[in-house]
mmCIF file of C-alpha atoms in Angstrom:
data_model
loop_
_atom_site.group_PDB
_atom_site.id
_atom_site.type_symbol
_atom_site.label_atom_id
_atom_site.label_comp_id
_atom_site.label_asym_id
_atom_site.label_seq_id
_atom_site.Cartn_x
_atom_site.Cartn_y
_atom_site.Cartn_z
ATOM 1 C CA UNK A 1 84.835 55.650 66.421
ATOM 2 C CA UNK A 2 81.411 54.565 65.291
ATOM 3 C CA UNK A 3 78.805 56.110 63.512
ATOM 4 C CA UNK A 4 76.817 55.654 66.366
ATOM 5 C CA UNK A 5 79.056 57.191 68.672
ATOM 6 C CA UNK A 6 79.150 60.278 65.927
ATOM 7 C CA UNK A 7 75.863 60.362 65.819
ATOM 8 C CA UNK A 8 75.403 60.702 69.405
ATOM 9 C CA UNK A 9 78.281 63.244 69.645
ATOM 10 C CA UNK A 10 76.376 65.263 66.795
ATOM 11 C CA UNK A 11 72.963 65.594 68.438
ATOM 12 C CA UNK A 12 71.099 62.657 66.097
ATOM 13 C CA UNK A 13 67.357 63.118 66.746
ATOM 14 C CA UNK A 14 66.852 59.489 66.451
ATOM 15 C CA UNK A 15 69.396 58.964 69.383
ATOM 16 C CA UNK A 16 67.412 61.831 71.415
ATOM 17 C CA UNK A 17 67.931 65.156 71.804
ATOM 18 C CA UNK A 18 70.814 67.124 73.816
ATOM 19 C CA UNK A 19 69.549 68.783 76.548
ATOM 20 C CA UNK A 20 71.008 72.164 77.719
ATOM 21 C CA UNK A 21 71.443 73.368 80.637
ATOM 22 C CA UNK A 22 68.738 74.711 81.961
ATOM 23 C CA UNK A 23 66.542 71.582 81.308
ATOM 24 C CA UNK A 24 69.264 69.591 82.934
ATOM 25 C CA UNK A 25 68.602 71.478 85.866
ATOM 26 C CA UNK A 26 65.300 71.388 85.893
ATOM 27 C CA UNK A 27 65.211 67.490 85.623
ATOM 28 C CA UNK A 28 68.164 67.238 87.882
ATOM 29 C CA UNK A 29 67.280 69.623 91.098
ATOM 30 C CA UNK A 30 64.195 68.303 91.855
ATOM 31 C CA UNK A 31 64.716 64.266 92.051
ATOM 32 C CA UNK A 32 68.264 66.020 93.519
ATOM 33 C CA UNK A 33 66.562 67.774 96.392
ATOM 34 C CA UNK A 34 64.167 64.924 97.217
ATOM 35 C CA UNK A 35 66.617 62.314 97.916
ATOM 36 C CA UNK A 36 68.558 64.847 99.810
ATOM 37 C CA UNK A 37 65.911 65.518 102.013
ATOM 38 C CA UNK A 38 65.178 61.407 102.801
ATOM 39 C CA UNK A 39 68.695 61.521 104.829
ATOM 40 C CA UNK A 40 69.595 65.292 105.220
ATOM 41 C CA UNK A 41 67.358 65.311 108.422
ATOM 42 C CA UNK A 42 68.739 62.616 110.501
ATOM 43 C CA UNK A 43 71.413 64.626 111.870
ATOM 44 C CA UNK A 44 69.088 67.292 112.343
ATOM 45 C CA UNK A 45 67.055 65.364 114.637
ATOM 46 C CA UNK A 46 68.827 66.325 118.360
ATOM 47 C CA UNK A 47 68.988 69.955 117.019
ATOM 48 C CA UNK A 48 65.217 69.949 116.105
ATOM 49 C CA UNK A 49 64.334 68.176 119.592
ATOM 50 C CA UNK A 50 66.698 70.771 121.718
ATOM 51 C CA UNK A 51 65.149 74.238 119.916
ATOM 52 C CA UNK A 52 61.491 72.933 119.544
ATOM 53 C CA UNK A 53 61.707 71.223 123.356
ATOM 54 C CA UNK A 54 59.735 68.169 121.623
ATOM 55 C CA UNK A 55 60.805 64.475 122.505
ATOM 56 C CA UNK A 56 63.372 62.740 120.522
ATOM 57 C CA UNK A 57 60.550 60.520 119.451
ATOM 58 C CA UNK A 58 58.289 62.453 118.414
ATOM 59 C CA UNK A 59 61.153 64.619 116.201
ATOM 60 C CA UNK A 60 61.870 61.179 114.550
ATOM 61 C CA UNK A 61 58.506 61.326 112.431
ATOM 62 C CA UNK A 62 60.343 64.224 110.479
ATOM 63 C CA UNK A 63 62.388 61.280 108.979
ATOM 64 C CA UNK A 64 60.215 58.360 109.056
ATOM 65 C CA UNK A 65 56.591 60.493 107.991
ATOM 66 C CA UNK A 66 58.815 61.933 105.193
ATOM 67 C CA UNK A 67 59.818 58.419 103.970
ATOM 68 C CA UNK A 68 56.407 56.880 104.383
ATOM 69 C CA UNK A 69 54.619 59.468 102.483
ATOM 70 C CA UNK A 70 56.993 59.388 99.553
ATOM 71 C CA UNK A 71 56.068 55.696 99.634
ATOM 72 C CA UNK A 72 52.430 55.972 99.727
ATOM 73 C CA UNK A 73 52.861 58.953 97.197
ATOM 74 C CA UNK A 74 54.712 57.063 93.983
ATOM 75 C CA UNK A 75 51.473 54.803 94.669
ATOM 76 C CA UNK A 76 49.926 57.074 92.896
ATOM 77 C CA UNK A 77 52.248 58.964 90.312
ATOM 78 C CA UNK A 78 51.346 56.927 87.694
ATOM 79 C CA UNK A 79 47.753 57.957 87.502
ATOM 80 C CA UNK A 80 48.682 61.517 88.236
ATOM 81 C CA UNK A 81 51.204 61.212 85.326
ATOM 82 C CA UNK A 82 48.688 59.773 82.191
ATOM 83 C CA UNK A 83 45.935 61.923 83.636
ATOM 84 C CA UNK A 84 47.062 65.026 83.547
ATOM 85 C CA UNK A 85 50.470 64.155 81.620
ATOM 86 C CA UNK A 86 54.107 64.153 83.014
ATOM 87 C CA UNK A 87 55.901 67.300 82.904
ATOM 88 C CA UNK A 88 52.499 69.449 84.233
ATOM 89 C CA UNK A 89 52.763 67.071 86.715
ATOM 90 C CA UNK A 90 56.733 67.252 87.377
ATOM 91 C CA UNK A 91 56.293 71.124 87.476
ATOM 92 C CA UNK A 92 53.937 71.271 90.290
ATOM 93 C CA UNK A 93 55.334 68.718 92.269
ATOM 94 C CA UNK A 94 58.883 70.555 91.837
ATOM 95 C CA UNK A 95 56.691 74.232 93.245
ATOM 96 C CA UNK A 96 54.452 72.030 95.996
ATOM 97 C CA UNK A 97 58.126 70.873 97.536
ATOM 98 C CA UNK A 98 59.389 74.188 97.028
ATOM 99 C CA UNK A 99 56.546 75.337 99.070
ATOM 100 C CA UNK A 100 56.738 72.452 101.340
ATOM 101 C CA UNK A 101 60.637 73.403 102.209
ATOM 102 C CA UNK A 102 59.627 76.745 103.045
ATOM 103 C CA UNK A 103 56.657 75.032 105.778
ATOM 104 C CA UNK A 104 59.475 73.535 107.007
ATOM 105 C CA UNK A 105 61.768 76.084 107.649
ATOM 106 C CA UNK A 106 59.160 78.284 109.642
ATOM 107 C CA UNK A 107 57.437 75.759 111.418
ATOM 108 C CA UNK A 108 56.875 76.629 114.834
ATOM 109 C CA UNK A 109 56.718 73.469 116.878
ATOM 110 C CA UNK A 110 57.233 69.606 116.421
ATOM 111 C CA UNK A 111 53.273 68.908 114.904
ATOM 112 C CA UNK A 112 53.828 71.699 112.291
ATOM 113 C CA UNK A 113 57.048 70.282 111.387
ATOM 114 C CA UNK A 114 55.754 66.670 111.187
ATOM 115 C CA UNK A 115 52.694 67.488 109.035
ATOM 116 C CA UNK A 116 54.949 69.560 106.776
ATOM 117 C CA UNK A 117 57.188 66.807 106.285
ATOM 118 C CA UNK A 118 54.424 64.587 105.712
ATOM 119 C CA UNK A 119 53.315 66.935 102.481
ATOM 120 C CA UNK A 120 56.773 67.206 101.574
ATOM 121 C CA UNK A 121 57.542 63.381 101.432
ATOM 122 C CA UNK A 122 54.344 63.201 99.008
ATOM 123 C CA UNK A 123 55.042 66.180 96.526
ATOM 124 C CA UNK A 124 58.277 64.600 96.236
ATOM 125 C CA UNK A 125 57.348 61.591 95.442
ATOM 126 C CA UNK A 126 56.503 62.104 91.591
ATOM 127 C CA UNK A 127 59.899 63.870 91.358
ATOM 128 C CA UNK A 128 62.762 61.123 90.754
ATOM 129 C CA UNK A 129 60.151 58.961 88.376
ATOM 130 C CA UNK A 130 59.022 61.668 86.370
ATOM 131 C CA UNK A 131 62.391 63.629 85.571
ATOM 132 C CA UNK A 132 63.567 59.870 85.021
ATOM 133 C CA UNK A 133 60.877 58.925 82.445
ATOM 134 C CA UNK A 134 61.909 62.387 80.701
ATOM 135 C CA UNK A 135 65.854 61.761 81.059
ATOM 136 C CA UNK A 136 66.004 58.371 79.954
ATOM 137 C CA UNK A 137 62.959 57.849 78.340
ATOM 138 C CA UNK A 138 62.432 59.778 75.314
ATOM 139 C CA UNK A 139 66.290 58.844 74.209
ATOM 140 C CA UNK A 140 65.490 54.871 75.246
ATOM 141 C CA UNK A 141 62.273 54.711 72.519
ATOM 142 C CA UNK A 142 63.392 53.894 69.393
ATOM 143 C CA UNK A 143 61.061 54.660 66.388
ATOM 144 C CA UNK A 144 59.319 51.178 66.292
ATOM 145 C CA UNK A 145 59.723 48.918 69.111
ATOM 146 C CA UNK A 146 61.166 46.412 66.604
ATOM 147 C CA UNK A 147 64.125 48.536 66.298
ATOM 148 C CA UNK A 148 65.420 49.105 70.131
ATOM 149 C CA UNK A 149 68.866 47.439 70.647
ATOM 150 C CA UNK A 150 71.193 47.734 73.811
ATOM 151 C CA UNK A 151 73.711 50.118 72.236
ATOM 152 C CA UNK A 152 70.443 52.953 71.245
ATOM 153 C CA UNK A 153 69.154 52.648 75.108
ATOM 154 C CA UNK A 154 72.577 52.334 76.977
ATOM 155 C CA UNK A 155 73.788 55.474 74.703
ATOM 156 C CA UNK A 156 70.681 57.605 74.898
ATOM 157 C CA UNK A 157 70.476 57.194 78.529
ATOM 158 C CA UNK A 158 73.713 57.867 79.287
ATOM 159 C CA UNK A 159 73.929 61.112 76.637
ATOM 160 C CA UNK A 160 71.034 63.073 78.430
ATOM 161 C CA UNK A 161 73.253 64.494 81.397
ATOM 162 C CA UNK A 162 76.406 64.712 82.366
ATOM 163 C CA UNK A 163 78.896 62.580 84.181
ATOM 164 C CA UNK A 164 79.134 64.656 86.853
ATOM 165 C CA UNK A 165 75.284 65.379 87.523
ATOM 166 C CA UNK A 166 74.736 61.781 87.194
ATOM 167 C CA UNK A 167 77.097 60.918 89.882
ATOM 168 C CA UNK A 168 75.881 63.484 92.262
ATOM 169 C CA UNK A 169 72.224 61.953 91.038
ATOM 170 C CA UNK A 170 73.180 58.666 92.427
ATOM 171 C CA UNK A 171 75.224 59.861 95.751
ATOM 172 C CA UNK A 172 72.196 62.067 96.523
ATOM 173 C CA UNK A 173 71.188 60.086 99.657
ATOM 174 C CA UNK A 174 74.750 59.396 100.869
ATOM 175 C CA UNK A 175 75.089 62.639 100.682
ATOM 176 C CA UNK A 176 72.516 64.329 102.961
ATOM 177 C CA UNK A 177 73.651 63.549 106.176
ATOM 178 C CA UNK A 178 76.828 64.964 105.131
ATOM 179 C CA UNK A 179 75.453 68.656 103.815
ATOM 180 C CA UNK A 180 72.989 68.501 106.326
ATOM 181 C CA UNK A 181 76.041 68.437 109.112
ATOM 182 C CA UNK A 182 77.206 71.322 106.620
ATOM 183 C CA UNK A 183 74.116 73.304 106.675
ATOM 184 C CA UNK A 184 73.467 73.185 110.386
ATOM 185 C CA UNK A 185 76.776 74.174 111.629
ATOM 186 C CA UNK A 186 76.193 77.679 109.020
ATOM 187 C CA UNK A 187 73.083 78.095 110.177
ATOM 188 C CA UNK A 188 71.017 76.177 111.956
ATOM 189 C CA UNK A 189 68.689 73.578 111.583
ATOM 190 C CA UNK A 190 66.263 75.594 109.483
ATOM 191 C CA UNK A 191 69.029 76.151 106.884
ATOM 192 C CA UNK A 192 68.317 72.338 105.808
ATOM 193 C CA UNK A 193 65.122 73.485 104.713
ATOM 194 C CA UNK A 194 65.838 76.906 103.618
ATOM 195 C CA UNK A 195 68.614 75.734 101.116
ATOM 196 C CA UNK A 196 65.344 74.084 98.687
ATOM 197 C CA UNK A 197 63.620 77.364 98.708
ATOM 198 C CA UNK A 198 65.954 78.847 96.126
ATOM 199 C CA UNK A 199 66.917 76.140 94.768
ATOM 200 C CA UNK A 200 63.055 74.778 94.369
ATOM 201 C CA UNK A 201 62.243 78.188 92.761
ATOM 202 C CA UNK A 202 65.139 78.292 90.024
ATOM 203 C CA UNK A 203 64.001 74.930 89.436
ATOM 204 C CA UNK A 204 60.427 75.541 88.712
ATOM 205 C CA UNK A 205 61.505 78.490 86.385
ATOM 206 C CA UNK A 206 63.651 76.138 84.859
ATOM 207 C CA UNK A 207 60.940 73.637 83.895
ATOM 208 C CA UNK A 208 59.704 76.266 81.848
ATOM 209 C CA UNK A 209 62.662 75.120 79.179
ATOM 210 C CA UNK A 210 62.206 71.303 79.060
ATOM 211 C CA UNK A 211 61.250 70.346 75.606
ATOM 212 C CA UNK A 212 57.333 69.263 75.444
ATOM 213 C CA UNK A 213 58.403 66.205 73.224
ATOM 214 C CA UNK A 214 60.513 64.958 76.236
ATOM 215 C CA UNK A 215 57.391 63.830 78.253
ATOM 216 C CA UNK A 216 54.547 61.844 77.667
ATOM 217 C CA UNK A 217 51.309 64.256 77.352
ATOM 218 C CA UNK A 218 47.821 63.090 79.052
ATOM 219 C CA UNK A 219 45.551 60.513 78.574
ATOM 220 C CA UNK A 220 41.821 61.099 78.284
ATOM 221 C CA UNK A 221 40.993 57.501 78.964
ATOM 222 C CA UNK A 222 43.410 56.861 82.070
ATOM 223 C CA UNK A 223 41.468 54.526 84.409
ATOM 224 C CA UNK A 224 42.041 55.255 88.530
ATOM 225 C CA UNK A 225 42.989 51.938 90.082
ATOM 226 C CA UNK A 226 42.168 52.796 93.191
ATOM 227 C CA UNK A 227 42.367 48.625 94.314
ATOM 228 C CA UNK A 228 46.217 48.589 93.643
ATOM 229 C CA UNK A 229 46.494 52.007 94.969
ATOM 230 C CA UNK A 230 45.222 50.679 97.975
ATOM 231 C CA UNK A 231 47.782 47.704 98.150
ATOM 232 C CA UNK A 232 50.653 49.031 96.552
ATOM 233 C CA UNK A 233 50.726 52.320 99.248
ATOM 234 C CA UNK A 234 49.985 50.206 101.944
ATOM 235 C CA UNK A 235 52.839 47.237 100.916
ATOM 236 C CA UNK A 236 55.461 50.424 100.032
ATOM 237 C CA UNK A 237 54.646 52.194 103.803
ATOM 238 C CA UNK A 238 54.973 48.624 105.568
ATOM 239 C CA UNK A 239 58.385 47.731 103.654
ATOM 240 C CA UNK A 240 59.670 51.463 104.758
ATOM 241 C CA UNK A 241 58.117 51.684 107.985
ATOM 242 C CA UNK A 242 60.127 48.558 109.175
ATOM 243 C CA UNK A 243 63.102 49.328 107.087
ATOM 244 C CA UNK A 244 62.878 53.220 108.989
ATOM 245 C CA UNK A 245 62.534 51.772 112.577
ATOM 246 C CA UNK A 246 65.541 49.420 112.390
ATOM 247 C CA UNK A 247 68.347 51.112 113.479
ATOM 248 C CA UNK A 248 66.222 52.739 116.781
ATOM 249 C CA UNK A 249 63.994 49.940 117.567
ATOM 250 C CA UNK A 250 66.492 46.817 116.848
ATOM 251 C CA UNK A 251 66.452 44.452 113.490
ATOM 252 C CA UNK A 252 64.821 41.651 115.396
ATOM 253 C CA UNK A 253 61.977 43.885 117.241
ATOM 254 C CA UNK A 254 58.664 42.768 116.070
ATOM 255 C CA UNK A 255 57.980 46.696 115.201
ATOM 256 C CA UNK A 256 61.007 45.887 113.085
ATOM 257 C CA UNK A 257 59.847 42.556 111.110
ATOM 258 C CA UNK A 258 56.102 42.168 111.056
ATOM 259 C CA UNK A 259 55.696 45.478 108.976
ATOM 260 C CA UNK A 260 57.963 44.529 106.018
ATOM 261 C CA UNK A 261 56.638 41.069 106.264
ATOM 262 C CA UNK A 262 52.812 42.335 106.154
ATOM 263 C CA UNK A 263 54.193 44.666 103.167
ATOM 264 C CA UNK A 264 56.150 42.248 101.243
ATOM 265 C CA UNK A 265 52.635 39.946 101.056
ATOM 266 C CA UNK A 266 51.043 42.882 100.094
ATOM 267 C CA UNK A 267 53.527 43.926 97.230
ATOM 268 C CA UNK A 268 53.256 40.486 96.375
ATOM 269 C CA UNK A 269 49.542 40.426 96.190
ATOM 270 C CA UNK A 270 49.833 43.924 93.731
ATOM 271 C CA UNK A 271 51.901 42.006 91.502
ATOM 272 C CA UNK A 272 49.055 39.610 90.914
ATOM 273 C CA UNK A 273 46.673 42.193 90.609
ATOM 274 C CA UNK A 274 48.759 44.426 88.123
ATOM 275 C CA UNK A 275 49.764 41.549 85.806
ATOM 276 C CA UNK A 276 45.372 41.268 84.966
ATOM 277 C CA UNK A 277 45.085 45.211 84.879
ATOM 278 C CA UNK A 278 45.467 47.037 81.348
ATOM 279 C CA UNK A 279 45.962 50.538 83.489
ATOM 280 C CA UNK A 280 47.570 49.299 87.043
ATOM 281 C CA UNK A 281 48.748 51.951 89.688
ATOM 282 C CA UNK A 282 52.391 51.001 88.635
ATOM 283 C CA UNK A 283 53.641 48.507 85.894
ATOM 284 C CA UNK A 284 55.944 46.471 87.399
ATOM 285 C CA UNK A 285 56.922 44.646 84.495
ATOM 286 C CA UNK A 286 59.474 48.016 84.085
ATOM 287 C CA UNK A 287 61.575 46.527 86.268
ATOM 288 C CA UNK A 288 62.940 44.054 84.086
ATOM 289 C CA UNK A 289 63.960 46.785 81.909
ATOM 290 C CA UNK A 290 67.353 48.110 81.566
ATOM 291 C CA UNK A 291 66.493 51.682 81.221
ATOM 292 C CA UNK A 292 63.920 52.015 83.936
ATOM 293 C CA UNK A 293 65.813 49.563 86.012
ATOM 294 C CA UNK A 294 68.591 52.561 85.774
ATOM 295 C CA UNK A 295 66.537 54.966 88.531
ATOM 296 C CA UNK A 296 66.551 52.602 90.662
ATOM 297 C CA UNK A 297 70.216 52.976 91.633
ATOM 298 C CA UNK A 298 69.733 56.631 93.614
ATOM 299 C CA UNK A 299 67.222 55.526 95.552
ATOM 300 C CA UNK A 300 68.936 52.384 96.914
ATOM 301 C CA UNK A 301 72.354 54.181 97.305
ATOM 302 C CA UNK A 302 73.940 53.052 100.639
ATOM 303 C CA UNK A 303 74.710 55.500 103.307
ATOM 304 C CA UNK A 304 71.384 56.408 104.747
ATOM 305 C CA UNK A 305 68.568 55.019 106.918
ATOM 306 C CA UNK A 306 65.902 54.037 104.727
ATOM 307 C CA UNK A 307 66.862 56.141 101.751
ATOM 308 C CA UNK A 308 65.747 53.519 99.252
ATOM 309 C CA UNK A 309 62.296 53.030 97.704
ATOM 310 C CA UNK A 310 61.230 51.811 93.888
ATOM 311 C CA UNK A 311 61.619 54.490 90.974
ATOM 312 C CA UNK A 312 61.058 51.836 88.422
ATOM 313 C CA UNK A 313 58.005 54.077 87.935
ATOM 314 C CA UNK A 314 59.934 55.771 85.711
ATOM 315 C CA UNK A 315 57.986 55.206 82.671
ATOM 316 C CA UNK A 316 54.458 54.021 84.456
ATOM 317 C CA UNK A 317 53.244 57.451 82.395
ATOM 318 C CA UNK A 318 53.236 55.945 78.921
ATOM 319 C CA UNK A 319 51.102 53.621 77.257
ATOM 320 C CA UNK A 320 51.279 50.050 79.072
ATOM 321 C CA UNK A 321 52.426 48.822 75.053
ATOM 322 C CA UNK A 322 55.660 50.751 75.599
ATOM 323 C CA UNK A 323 56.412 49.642 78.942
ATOM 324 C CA UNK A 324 55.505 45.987 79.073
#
């Protein structure tokens, strides 16, 4: 056994700090819920139709709206992260979905239900990034950047949650259509939306317990970039919008193709922008880091339609010296 093995084992604050339980939780349930809810609805879809007598197409924005707006939402979780700093901003993303859920459950036609899922997909989207940055994060920052090594981020990382919760972290989106078969057959459709209201709740009290160290605070002199807000929303909603209408439309559809194309030369166009920005809407220079380059793996789990988008956002809340 090494000492760096007993260190970690031991709680070393240079290693980064055990979490208990309840901040587990509270990082864990609400990127948890939000991936859940990107696949959990597709087998809802018929039921939804049949009870609200609303065409199959028009139910089918409860899926794709959802997935667009958590696209067009991490746009902007950066910002929303160094302005008003990240775990102020986890905790009322983790109540506005909570709230969001409950919209859901009660809605009383098709439009309701759309628009609901619309602000759900964009509350959530600061949820996986954020409890990310604050999982992996604060263990993956040495003392001096001259001193990070493979072994301090791969061990830190790892050492924040368990096994377990990081496997059901990861299955998340394979798992939806699964519980949401579950949830249905209990009790209905609504039940698929019900189920986050608790859930939500315990989670936002549980938010209370995550240690203010673990996130980055605010910064008075964050800069808007509204520019490569523009371009990075609007590449993220074509490359999901195309990705969400393959499996109903066809793969070789033009509604299928031209929207990731138009998205992937706007993504592409971002990437020029960001790399001459100081503050850009995302750094995407994270991605060739291991430890951000870790919460990407949920999001791009197979087993659901469109369940994937970028969380190398991760750490887009701390100073661009720390993340470049």
């Amino acid at each position: 056994m090494t000492a760096r093995t007993e260190a970690a084992r031991s709680g070393d604050p240079d290693l980064g700090p055990r979490l208990g339980p309840p901040t587990q939780y509270a990082l864990l349930a609400g990127p948890l819920l939000s991936m859940l809810d990107s696949s959990i609805v597709n087998v809802a879809v018929e039921p939804i139709a049949r009870e609200l007598h609303a065409p199959l197409t028009v139910v089918q924005w409860t899926v794709s709206g959802y997935l667009l707006a958590l696209g067009a939402g991490l746009a902007g979780t950066a910002y929303l992260a160094r302005r008003f700093g990240t775990l102020p901003v986890y905790r009322a993303s983790v109540i506005a979905f909570t709230a969001a859920s409950a919209l859901c459950a009660v809605a009383p036609d098709a439009a309701v239900l759309v628009a609901a899922r619309i602000v759900q997909g964009l509350v959530a989207a600061p949820l996986v990034p954020l409890a990310m940055s604050m999982l992996l994060g604060r263990g993956a920052e040495p003392a001096s950047p001259d001193q990070a090594s493979p072994d301090q981020t791969r061990t830190a990382g790892a050492r924040s949650i368990s096994p377990a919760a990081g496997i059901m972290l990861f299955l998340g989106p394979a798992l939806g259509p699964t519980v949401g078969g579950a949830l249905i057959g209990a009790g209905g459709w609504r039940a698929i939306f019900l189920i986050n209201v608790p859930l939500g709740a315990l989670a936002a009290v549980a938010v209370r317990h995550v240690p203010a160290a673990l996130a980055p605070g605010r910064r008075p002199g964050a800069r808007f970039d509204l520019p490569g807000l523009i371009l990075l929303a609007a590449g993220l909603t074509g490359l999901l919008f195309g990705a969400s209408q393959g499996a109903s439309a066809g793969w070789g559809a033009p509604t299928t193709w031209v929207p990731p194309a138009a998205g992937a030369v706007l993504m592409t166009c971002y990437i020029g922008w960001a790399a001459r920005r100081e503050q850009p809407a995302l750094d995407v220079s994270l991605a060739r880091r291991r430890g951000p380059a870790l919460s990407i793996g949920p999001r791009w789990c197979p087993g659901s339609r469109c369940s994937g988008w970028p969380a190398w956002a991760c750490c887009s809340s701390r100073p661009p010296r720390r993340c470049g």
